[in-house]
Amino acid sequence: MIRNLIRGIITLLVGAFGFYLSYLFLRLNLLQSLGWNISPVWTYAAMVVLFAVIGFLIAPVSIRSFLSLMRWIDSRLTRVPTHDLMSGAVGGIIGLIISSLFSNSFRDIQFFGPILAVLLSILLGYLGLTIGMKRKEDVVGFLSFLPKFRGDKAEKADKNKETKVDAPIERVNYKILDTSVIIDGRIADIVKTGFVEGVLLIPGFVLEELRHIADSSDLLKRNRGRRGLDILNQISKETAIKVHIHEQDFDDINEVDSKLVRLGQVLGSPLLTNDYNLNKVAELQGVKVLNINELANALKPIVLPGEEMLVQVMKEGKEPGQGVAYLDDGTMIVVDTGRRFMGQNVTVLVTSVLQTAAGRMIFAKPKSVLEKKPMGLRTIDEVNAIG
């Protein structure tokens, strides 16, 4: 019923616009200049009927578009604090008042005068809106004569005063999880140890990405997505740490990594990840990152040059004669001249340790090679002893 009523109103408005156009055409003698000698009554009737039909046809699309626009505006405004809205509204009103003062000087300009006045109103209104939201503290202070703002400000000041005397300000310590660290799964074991404090924050767009991965036609991706969802359930049920789902989204950003960086900037919270590229991008934009891989590397046992260890040479190295072994935690050991010990357990002596972004790499040599006496020139005493 309401839609039909609105459709009728749109039809009447568009028909009235057709009536106004026919009035302009007759006043400016545009039809006569084109050689059309039509009665004014028929001109009015034809234009009104034509535009009324157009309005009737475009009304459903206009209603849907208007409702979609209202929903989008409502979703955006609900995320903005009340003080920001009030300060932005005050700034926009001031901008429109200033534009109305200047618009009078453009009215004498033919044709372009009204257009310039409208553009000036839009520009100054938007400028006042943005300045008002950025300087909200000043605007709220200016509106302190209102009971609402005075009461909020006084209550906030009293609360801050009490907090400074009695206890420090409590701030929610969020840790934002990305998709890679959830699928990785090690975060569940880390949380169980109790070393992670605060609240684990899982953005809604990360959950949506996990759902898409879990529904993928690719078996590998589907298993990874389901593993991520299982890890989240495990963390929320088996650990004492709080897990919150954050529904804020950024419609102007498409990539999930960029949304995570923006969310970290908005909340001032670190990102928990093991994505190397996200790590670097977030650090460039001033967002703190807690990298699981860096934590794992830091927890690996320290190996110093000169230490001995028993390893099994698993495969050939990149350089000729090299062999490669691994520790239990996956650390690679490059054994010089270790190719001949393929598949064998050999005692090696650490020569150097290299720390890279991918992890720790150990260089070593077989102890038997180092202990073997090098061949060289014999002394005179050795020759006489042999003789």
C-alpha positions in Angstrom: 0.0 0.0 0.0 2.7 2.5 0.9 4.7 1.6 -2.2 1.7 2.2 -4.4 1.1 5.6 -2.6 4.8 6.6 -3.2 4.6 5.4 -6.8 1.5 7.6 -7.3 3.3 10.6 -5.8 6.4 10.1 -8.0 4.1 9.8 -11.0 2.4 13.1 -10.1 5.7 14.9 -9.5 7.2 13.8 -12.8 3.9 14.8 -14.6 4.1 18.2 -12.9 7.7 18.5 -14.2 6.4 17.8 -17.7 3.8 20.6 -17.2 6.6 23.0 -16.2 8.7 22.0 -19.2 5.7 22.6 -21.5 5.3 26.0 -19.9 8.9 26.9 -20.6 8.6 25.7 -24.2 5.6 27.8 -24.8 7.0 30.9 -23.1 10.3 30.7 -25.1 8.5 29.8 -28.3 10.7 26.7 -28.8 8.0 24.7 -30.5 7.2 27.5 -33.0 10.9 27.8 -33.8 11.0 24.1 -34.7 7.9 24.5 -37.0 5.5 22.7 -34.7 2.2 24.6 -34.5 0.4 22.8 -31.7 -2.3 24.1 -29.5 -1.1 25.0 -25.9 -3.8 22.8 -24.4 -2.6 19.8 -26.4 1.0 20.7 -25.5 0.3 20.7 -21.8 -1.8 17.5 -22.0 0.8 15.6 -24.1 3.8 16.6 -21.9 1.9 15.8 -18.7 0.8 12.4 -19.9 4.2 11.5 -21.3 6.1 12.4 -18.2 3.5 10.8 -15.9 4.0 7.5 -17.8 7.7 7.9 -17.5 7.4 8.6 -13.8 5.1 5.6 -13.3 7.6 3.3 -15.0 10.7 4.5 -13.2 9.0 4.7 -9.8 9.8 1.1 -8.7 13.5 1.5 -9.6 13.6 4.8 -7.9 12.0 3.4 -4.7 14.5 0.5 -4.6 17.4 2.7 -5.2 16.3 5.2 -2.5 15.7 2.4 0.1 19.2 0.9 -0.7 20.7 4.4 -0.3 18.9 4.8 3.1 20.1 1.4 4.3 23.7 2.2 3.3 23.5 5.6 5.0 22.0 4.0 8.1 24.7 1.4 8.3 27.4 4.0 8.0 25.8 6.4 10.5 25.3 3.7 13.2 29.1 3.3 13.4 29.7 7.0 14.0 29.6 8.2 17.6 26.9 10.7 18.6 29.4 13.5 19.3 30.9 13.1 15.8 27.4 13.3 14.3 26.5 16.4 16.2 29.8 18.2 15.5 29.6 17.2 11.8 26.0 18.5 11.6 26.9 21.8 13.3 29.9 22.2 10.9 27.7 21.4 7.9 25.0 24.0 8.9 27.7 26.7 9.4 29.1 25.9 6.0 25.6 26.1 4.4 25.0 29.5 6.1 28.3 30.9 4.8 27.4 29.6 1.3 24.0 31.3 1.4 25.7 34.6 2.1 27.9 34.2 -1.0 25.2 32.8 -3.2 23.5 36.1 -3.5 26.4 37.5 -5.4 26.0 34.8 -8.1 22.4 35.3 -8.8 23.0 38.1 -11.3 25.1 35.9 -13.5 23.0 34.5 -16.3 22.7 30.7 -16.6 25.8 29.9 -14.6 24.7 31.8 -11.5 22.4 29.1 -10.0 24.8 26.3 -10.9 27.7 28.1 -9.1 25.4 28.7 -6.1 24.6 25.0 -5.9 28.2 24.0 -6.2 29.3 26.5 -3.6 26.6 25.2 -1.2 27.8 21.6 -1.7 31.5 22.5 -1.3 31.1 24.6 1.8 28.6 22.2 3.4 31.0 19.3 2.9 33.9 21.3 4.1 32.0 22.4 7.2 31.0 18.7 7.9 34.6 17.4 7.7 36.0 20.2 9.8 33.3 19.8 12.4 34.0 16.1 12.7 37.8 16.6 12.9 37.4 19.4 15.5 34.6 17.6 17.5 36.2 18.5 20.9 36.0 22.2 20.2 32.4 21.9 18.8 31.3 19.9 21.8 32.9 22.4 24.1 31.1 25.2 22.3 27.8 23.3 22.9 28.5 22.8 26.6 25.6 25.2 27.4 23.2 22.4 26.5 22.4 20.1 29.4 23.1 17.0 27.4 26.6 18.0 26.4 27.3 19.6 29.8 26.2 16.6 31.7 28.2 14.2 29.5 31.3 16.4 29.7 31.0 16.8 33.5 30.4 13.1 34.0 33.4 12.2 31.8 35.6 14.7 33.7 34.5 13.3 37.0 35.0 9.7 35.8 38.5 10.6 34.5 39.3 12.3 37.8 38.1 9.3 39.8 40.1 7.0 37.6 43.3 8.9 38.0 42.9 8.8 41.8 41.7 5.2 42.3 42.8 3.1 39.4 44.5 3.3 36.0 42.3 3.7 32.9 41.2 0.2 31.7 41.6 -0.3 28.0 40.5 -3.3 26.1 43.6 -5.3 25.0 42.5 -6.6 21.6 44.5 -9.0 19.5 43.2 -9.1 15.9 43.5 -12.5 14.2 43.9 -12.8 10.5 42.9 -15.8 8.3 46.4 -17.3 7.9 47.1 -17.5 11.7 43.7 -19.2 12.3 44.3 -21.8 9.6 47.9 -22.3 10.9 46.5 -23.6 14.2 49.4 -22.9 16.4 47.6 -20.0 18.0 45.3 -22.5 19.9 48.4 -24.0 21.6 49.8 -20.6 22.4 46.5 -19.4 23.9 46.4 -22.6 26.1 49.8 -21.7 27.6 48.4 -18.4 28.9 51.0 -16.2 27.3 48.4 -14.4 25.2 46.4 -11.8 27.2 43.4 -9.6 26.5 40.7 -10.4 24.0 41.0 -12.2 20.7 39.2 -10.2 18.1 37.9 -12.0 15.0 36.7 -9.6 12.3 33.5 -10.6 10.5 35.2 -10.3 7.1 37.8 -12.8 8.2 35.0 -15.3 9.2 33.4 -14.7 5.8 36.7 -15.5 4.0 37.1 -18.7 6.1 33.6 -19.7 5.1 34.3 -19.1 1.4 37.5 -21.2 1.7 35.6 -24.0 3.6 33.0 -24.0 0.8 35.6 -24.1 -2.0 35.5 -26.8 -4.7 39.3 -27.4 -4.2 39.8 -30.2 -1.7 43.0 -28.6 -0.2 41.4 -25.2 0.3 38.2 -26.8 1.7 40.2 -28.7 4.3 42.2 -25.6 5.3 39.0 -23.6 5.7 37.4 -26.2 7.9 40.5 -26.5 9.9 40.4 -22.8 10.6 36.8 -23.0 11.7 37.6 -26.0 14.0 40.5 -24.0 15.5 38.2 -21.1 16.3 35.7 -23.4 18.0 38.5 -25.0 20.0 39.8 -21.6 21.2 36.4 -20.4 22.2 35.4 -23.6 24.0 38.7 -25.0 25.5 40.5 -21.8 26.6 39.8 -19.2 29.2 40.6 -16.2 26.9 37.7 -14.2 25.6 36.9 -14.3 21.9 34.8 -11.5 20.3 33.4 -11.3 16.8 33.8 -7.8 15.4 31.2 -6.9 12.8 32.7 -3.6 11.5 33.5 -3.7 7.8 35.0 -1.3 5.4 33.0 -1.2 2.2 35.4 1.0 0.4 38.2 -1.7 0.7 38.1 -5.0 -1.2 41.1 -6.9 0.1 41.0 -8.6 3.5 44.6 -7.7 4.4 43.9 -4.0 3.8 40.7 -4.2 5.9 42.8 -5.8 8.7 45.3 -3.0 8.6 42.5 -0.4 8.6 40.9 -2.2 11.6 44.2 -2.2 13.4 44.5 1.5 12.9 41.0 2.2 14.0 41.2 0.1 17.2 44.9 0.8 17.9 45.4 -3.0 18.4 48.0 -5.4 17.1 47.5 -8.0 14.4 48.2 -11.7 15.1 49.5 -13.2 11.8 52.1 -15.4 10.2 51.7 -13.7 6.8 55.1 -12.1 5.8 53.6 -9.6 3.3 50.8 -8.5 5.7 53.5 -8.1 8.4 55.5 -5.7 6.3 52.5 -3.7 5.0 51.1 -3.3 8.5 54.4 -2.1 9.9 54.7 0.5 7.1 51.3 1.9 8.1 52.1 2.0 11.8 50.2 -1.1 12.9 51.9 -3.3 15.5 52.2 -7.0 14.4 52.6 -10.1 16.4 54.1 -12.7 14.1 53.7 -16.4 15.1 56.7 -17.4 12.9 58.9 -14.9 14.8 57.7 -16.3 18.1 58.5 -19.8 16.9 62.0 -18.8 15.8 62.6 -17.0 19.1 61.7 -20.2 21.0 64.0 -22.5 19.1 67.0 -23.7 21.1 70.1 -21.5 20.7 73.0 -23.1 18.9 76.5 -21.6 19.2 79.4 -22.1 16.9 81.7 -24.9 18.1 78.8 -27.1 19.5 78.5 -30.7 18.5 75.3 -32.4 17.5 74.2 -35.7 16.1 72.1 -35.3 12.9 71.0 -37.5 10.0 71.8 -36.2 6.5 68.5 -36.3 4.6 69.3 -34.9 1.1 71.8 -33.1 -1.0 72.4 -29.4 -0.7 72.4 -26.7 -3.4 76.2 -26.5 -3.5 78.4 -29.5 -4.7 79.2 -31.9 -1.9 76.7 -30.4 0.6 74.3 -32.3 2.6 71.1 -31.1 4.4 69.9 -32.3 7.8 67.0 -31.1 10.0 66.5 -30.6 13.8 63.3 -31.8 15.4 61.8 -28.3 15.2 62.5 -28.1 11.4 65.6 -26.0 11.5 67.8 -26.6 8.5 71.4 -27.7 9.0 73.7 -27.4 5.9 76.5 -29.9 6.3 79.6 -29.1 4.3 81.0 -32.2 2.5 78.1 -34.0 4.0 76.8 -35.5 0.7 78.7 -38.7 1.2 76.9 -39.3 4.6 73.5 -39.4 2.9 71.1 -41.4 5.1 73.6 -41.8 7.9 73.8 -40.3 11.4 76.9 -38.2 11.7 78.3 -35.9 14.4 78.8 -32.4 13.1 80.4 -29.3 14.5 78.5 -26.0 14.2 80.6 -23.4 12.3 78.0 -20.6 12.0 74.4 -19.7 12.5 72.4 -17.5 10.1 69.1 -15.9 11.1 66.8 -15.0 8.2 63.2 -13.9 7.8 62.2 -17.4 6.9 63.9 -18.9 10.1 67.3 -20.0 11.4 69.8 -21.8 9.3 72.8 -23.7 10.8 76.1 -24.4 8.9 78.2 -27.3 10.1 81.0 -29.7 9.1 81.3 -33.4 9.9 83.5 -33.9 13.0 85.3 -36.8 11.4 86.6 -34.5 8.6 87.8 -31.9 11.1 89.6 -34.5 13.2 91.3 -36.1 10.3 94.9 -35.1 10.1 95.6 -33.0 7.0 98.2 -34.3 4.6 101.2 -32.1 4.1 105.0 -32.0 4.3 106.6 -34.2 6.9 109.2 -33.0 9.3 112.8 -34.4 9.3 112.1 -36.2 12.6 109.1 -38.0 11.1 111.2 -39.0 8.1 113.9 -40.4 10.3 111.3 -42.3 12.4 109.9 -43.9 9.4 113.3 -44.8 8.1 
